[in-house]
C-alpha cells in the first residue's frame, strides 16, 4: 500500500515541487532533492488530510520550508558552482613542501589535516562533513599532527 501511495504522490505533485524548488534555488538537482525530501517526510510520518486541497497546501508549504532551510544552510553558503571552482587550481605539492608531507599521512589523518589547515574548516564542521563525531576528528587531528611532526623531524625540518 505504501508503494502505491508513493507513486500516487509522485504522479500528482512531483512536477509542481520540482518547479517550485527550481524557482527558489535555481538548481534542478537541488529542486529534485527537495522533492525527494518532501515525499520522504510524508511517507515516514503519514498524515491525514481534510481534502486534496489541504494535502496540496501541506506539500507546497513543506517544499517552501525546505527551500528556505537550504538557502540558509552552511553548506550552501560555503560551496560554489563546479564551473566556478574549476578556475581555481588545486595547490601543487612541491617535493619537500609541507603539503607533500601532509600527503604522505594515512588517509584519515591527511583528510582532517587538509580540511582543517588548508580549507579552514573547524573540527565540528569536519565532523559533519565526514559523518564523524567531533571527538573523533579532534583525535585524528592530534594524531595527524604528531605523525606529521615526526615525519618532518626525520626529514630535518624541525
mmCIF file of C-alpha atoms in Angstrom:
data_model
loop_
_atom_site.group_PDB
_atom_site.id
_atom_site.type_symbol
_atom_site.label_atom_id
_atom_site.label_comp_id
_atom_site.label_asym_id
_atom_site.label_seq_id
_atom_site.Cartn_x
_atom_site.Cartn_y
_atom_site.Cartn_z
ATOM 1 C CA UNK A 1 0.000 0.000 0.000
ATOM 2 C CA UNK A 2 2.849 2.425 0.811
ATOM 3 C CA UNK A 3 4.432 1.903 -2.594
ATOM 4 C CA UNK A 4 1.138 2.660 -4.314
ATOM 5 C CA UNK A 5 0.673 5.757 -2.143
ATOM 6 C CA UNK A 6 4.201 6.921 -3.004
ATOM 7 C CA UNK A 7 3.545 6.502 -6.729
ATOM 8 C CA UNK A 8 0.299 8.477 -6.454
ATOM 9 C CA UNK A 9 2.055 11.311 -4.627
ATOM 10 C CA UNK A 10 4.880 11.432 -7.164
ATOM 11 C CA UNK A 11 2.485 11.410 -10.105
ATOM 12 C CA UNK A 12 0.353 14.137 -8.557
ATOM 13 C CA UNK A 13 2.933 16.517 -7.061
ATOM 14 C CA UNK A 14 6.493 15.865 -8.274
ATOM 15 C CA UNK A 15 6.402 18.335 -11.164
ATOM 16 C CA UNK A 16 4.960 21.100 -9.020
ATOM 17 C CA UNK A 17 7.536 20.555 -6.253
ATOM 18 C CA UNK A 18 10.444 20.473 -8.704
ATOM 19 C CA UNK A 19 9.266 23.667 -10.424
ATOM 20 C CA UNK A 20 8.826 25.346 -7.047
ATOM 21 C CA UNK A 21 12.237 24.151 -5.852
ATOM 22 C CA UNK A 22 13.897 25.334 -9.044
ATOM 23 C CA UNK A 23 12.244 28.731 -8.683
ATOM 24 C CA UNK A 24 13.600 29.089 -5.144
ATOM 25 C CA UNK A 25 17.025 27.506 -5.566
ATOM 26 C CA UNK A 26 17.882 27.970 -9.229
ATOM 27 C CA UNK A 27 19.295 24.445 -9.498
ATOM 28 C CA UNK A 28 17.470 21.423 -10.869
ATOM 29 C CA UNK A 29 19.405 18.895 -8.773
ATOM 30 C CA UNK A 30 18.660 20.817 -5.577
ATOM 31 C CA UNK A 31 14.997 21.002 -6.599
ATOM 32 C CA UNK A 32 14.922 17.232 -7.083
ATOM 33 C CA UNK A 33 16.466 16.768 -3.634
ATOM 34 C CA UNK A 34 13.733 18.948 -2.140
ATOM 35 C CA UNK A 35 11.096 16.904 -3.949
ATOM 36 C CA UNK A 36 12.503 13.656 -2.618
ATOM 37 C CA UNK A 37 12.700 15.024 0.920
ATOM 38 C CA UNK A 38 9.073 16.185 0.865
ATOM 39 C CA UNK A 39 7.911 12.725 -0.169
ATOM 40 C CA UNK A 40 10.116 11.012 2.401
ATOM 41 C CA UNK A 41 8.708 13.178 5.186
ATOM 42 C CA UNK A 42 5.184 12.441 4.090
ATOM 43 C CA UNK A 43 5.786 8.707 3.841
ATOM 44 C CA UNK A 44 7.775 8.417 7.074
ATOM 45 C CA UNK A 45 5.065 10.157 9.080
ATOM 46 C CA UNK A 46 1.766 9.659 7.273
ATOM 47 C CA UNK A 47 -0.782 12.387 7.785
ATOM 48 C CA UNK A 48 -4.470 12.543 7.168
ATOM 49 C CA UNK A 49 -5.725 15.488 5.192
ATOM 50 C CA UNK A 50 -9.196 17.009 5.150
ATOM 51 C CA UNK A 51 -9.204 17.322 1.372
ATOM 52 C CA UNK A 52 -6.928 17.129 -1.684
ATOM 53 C CA UNK A 53 -6.503 20.906 -1.391
ATOM 54 C CA UNK A 54 -5.302 20.527 2.195
ATOM 55 C CA UNK A 55 -2.831 17.823 1.077
ATOM 56 C CA UNK A 56 -1.538 20.018 -1.748
ATOM 57 C CA UNK A 57 -1.173 23.010 0.585
ATOM 58 C CA UNK A 58 0.819 20.917 3.080
ATOM 59 C CA UNK A 59 3.128 19.618 0.342
ATOM 60 C CA UNK A 60 3.745 23.080 -1.085
ATOM 61 C CA UNK A 61 4.361 24.559 2.377
ATOM 62 C CA UNK A 62 6.784 21.718 3.191
ATOM 63 C CA UNK A 63 8.642 22.281 -0.087
ATOM 64 C CA UNK A 64 8.904 26.044 0.515
ATOM 65 C CA UNK A 65 10.169 25.480 4.068
ATOM 66 C CA UNK A 66 12.801 23.019 2.841
ATOM 67 C CA UNK A 67 13.923 25.503 0.190
ATOM 68 C CA UNK A 68 14.253 28.226 2.824
ATOM 69 C CA UNK A 69 16.239 25.864 5.048
ATOM 70 C CA UNK A 70 18.558 25.006 2.196
ATOM 71 C CA UNK A 71 19.140 28.661 1.357
ATOM 72 C CA UNK A 72 20.127 29.271 4.998
ATOM 73 C CA UNK A 73 22.322 26.178 5.272
ATOM 74 C CA UNK A 74 26.016 26.440 5.965
ATOM 75 C CA UNK A 75 26.717 24.023 3.126
ATOM 76 C CA UNK A 76 25.089 26.282 0.556
ATOM 77 C CA UNK A 77 26.947 29.339 1.858
ATOM 78 C CA UNK A 78 30.354 27.656 1.697
ATOM 79 C CA UNK A 79 30.114 25.911 -1.663
ATOM 80 C CA UNK A 80 30.394 27.244 -5.184
ATOM 81 C CA UNK A 81 29.282 26.041 -8.568
ATOM 82 C CA UNK A 82 31.583 23.385 -10.009
ATOM 83 C CA UNK A 83 32.329 25.560 -13.022
ATOM 84 C CA UNK A 84 33.476 28.420 -10.778
ATOM 85 C CA UNK A 85 35.642 26.054 -8.762
ATOM 86 C CA UNK A 86 37.261 24.715 -11.917
ATOM 87 C CA UNK A 87 39.037 28.039 -12.428
ATOM 88 C CA UNK A 88 40.820 27.752 -9.074
ATOM 89 C CA UNK A 89 43.850 25.476 -9.354
ATOM 90 C CA UNK A 90 44.493 22.840 -6.713
ATOM 91 C CA UNK A 91 47.580 23.511 -4.630
ATOM 92 C CA UNK A 92 50.651 21.840 -6.039
ATOM 93 C CA UNK A 93 52.573 19.651 -3.631
ATOM 94 C CA UNK A 94 56.176 20.530 -4.322
ATOM 95 C CA UNK A 95 58.691 17.963 -3.207
ATOM 96 C CA UNK A 96 59.863 18.811 0.297
ATOM 97 C CA UNK A 97 56.878 21.084 0.967
ATOM 98 C CA UNK A 98 54.551 20.853 3.928
ATOM 99 C CA UNK A 99 51.678 19.803 1.639
ATOM 100 C CA UNK A 100 53.820 16.971 0.264
ATOM 101 C CA UNK A 101 54.432 15.840 3.859
ATOM 102 C CA UNK A 102 50.700 16.043 4.605
ATOM 103 C CA UNK A 103 50.018 13.900 1.536
ATOM 104 C CA UNK A 104 52.242 11.178 2.994
ATOM 105 C CA UNK A 105 49.972 10.788 6.030
ATOM 106 C CA UNK A 106 47.446 7.926 6.172
ATOM 107 C CA UNK A 107 44.149 8.991 4.526
ATOM 108 C CA UNK A 108 42.150 9.516 7.730
ATOM 109 C CA UNK A 109 44.777 11.902 9.106
ATOM 110 C CA UNK A 110 45.554 13.516 5.761
ATOM 111 C CA UNK A 111 41.887 14.374 5.200
ATOM 112 C CA UNK A 112 41.291 16.081 8.537
ATOM 113 C CA UNK A 113 44.643 17.912 8.457
ATOM 114 C CA UNK A 114 43.971 19.165 4.936
ATOM 115 C CA UNK A 115 40.406 20.280 5.692
ATOM 116 C CA UNK A 116 41.466 21.995 8.918
ATOM 117 C CA UNK A 117 44.602 23.810 7.790
ATOM 118 C CA UNK A 118 44.183 24.263 4.049
ATOM 119 C CA UNK A 119 40.427 24.681 3.697
ATOM 120 C CA UNK A 120 39.828 26.398 7.045
ATOM 121 C CA UNK A 121 37.086 24.145 8.412
ATOM 122 C CA UNK A 122 36.628 23.797 12.167
ATOM 123 C CA UNK A 123 36.760 20.387 13.823
ATOM 124 C CA UNK A 124 32.974 20.426 14.235
ATOM 125 C CA UNK A 125 32.454 21.263 10.558
ATOM 126 C CA UNK A 126 34.842 18.485 9.525
ATOM 127 C CA UNK A 127 32.927 16.069 11.745
ATOM 128 C CA UNK A 128 29.705 16.997 9.963
ATOM 129 C CA UNK A 129 31.298 16.723 6.522
ATOM 130 C CA UNK A 130 32.763 13.298 7.247
ATOM 131 C CA UNK A 131 29.890 11.945 9.329
ATOM 132 C CA UNK A 132 32.148 11.522 12.360
ATOM 133 C CA UNK A 133 31.893 12.603 15.973
ATOM 134 C CA UNK A 134 33.731 15.842 16.805
ATOM 135 C CA UNK A 135 35.825 13.953 19.367
ATOM 136 C CA UNK A 136 36.942 11.517 16.655
ATOM 137 C CA UNK A 137 38.015 14.382 14.398
ATOM 138 C CA UNK A 138 39.868 16.059 17.284
ATOM 139 C CA UNK A 139 41.715 12.796 17.963
ATOM 140 C CA UNK A 140 42.577 12.368 14.280
ATOM 141 C CA UNK A 141 43.839 15.961 14.130
ATOM 142 C CA UNK A 142 46.027 15.391 17.178
ATOM 143 C CA UNK A 143 47.430 12.098 15.907
ATOM 144 C CA UNK A 144 47.876 13.505 12.410
ATOM 145 C CA UNK A 145 49.841 16.463 13.772
ATOM 146 C CA UNK A 146 52.049 14.084 15.757
ATOM 147 C CA UNK A 147 52.715 11.894 12.709
ATOM 148 C CA UNK A 148 53.433 14.994 10.634
ATOM 149 C CA UNK A 149 55.789 16.353 13.309
ATOM 150 C CA UNK A 150 57.640 13.017 13.455
ATOM 151 C CA UNK A 151 57.973 12.899 9.662
ATOM 152 C CA UNK A 152 59.237 16.493 9.483
ATOM 153 C CA UNK A 153 61.777 15.863 12.247
ATOM 154 C CA UNK A 154 63.074 12.800 10.362
ATOM 155 C CA UNK A 155 63.440 14.926 7.245
ATOM 156 C CA UNK A 156 65.384 17.532 9.199
ATOM 157 C CA UNK A 157 62.762 20.303 9.206
ATOM 158 C CA UNK A 158 62.376 20.637 12.951
#
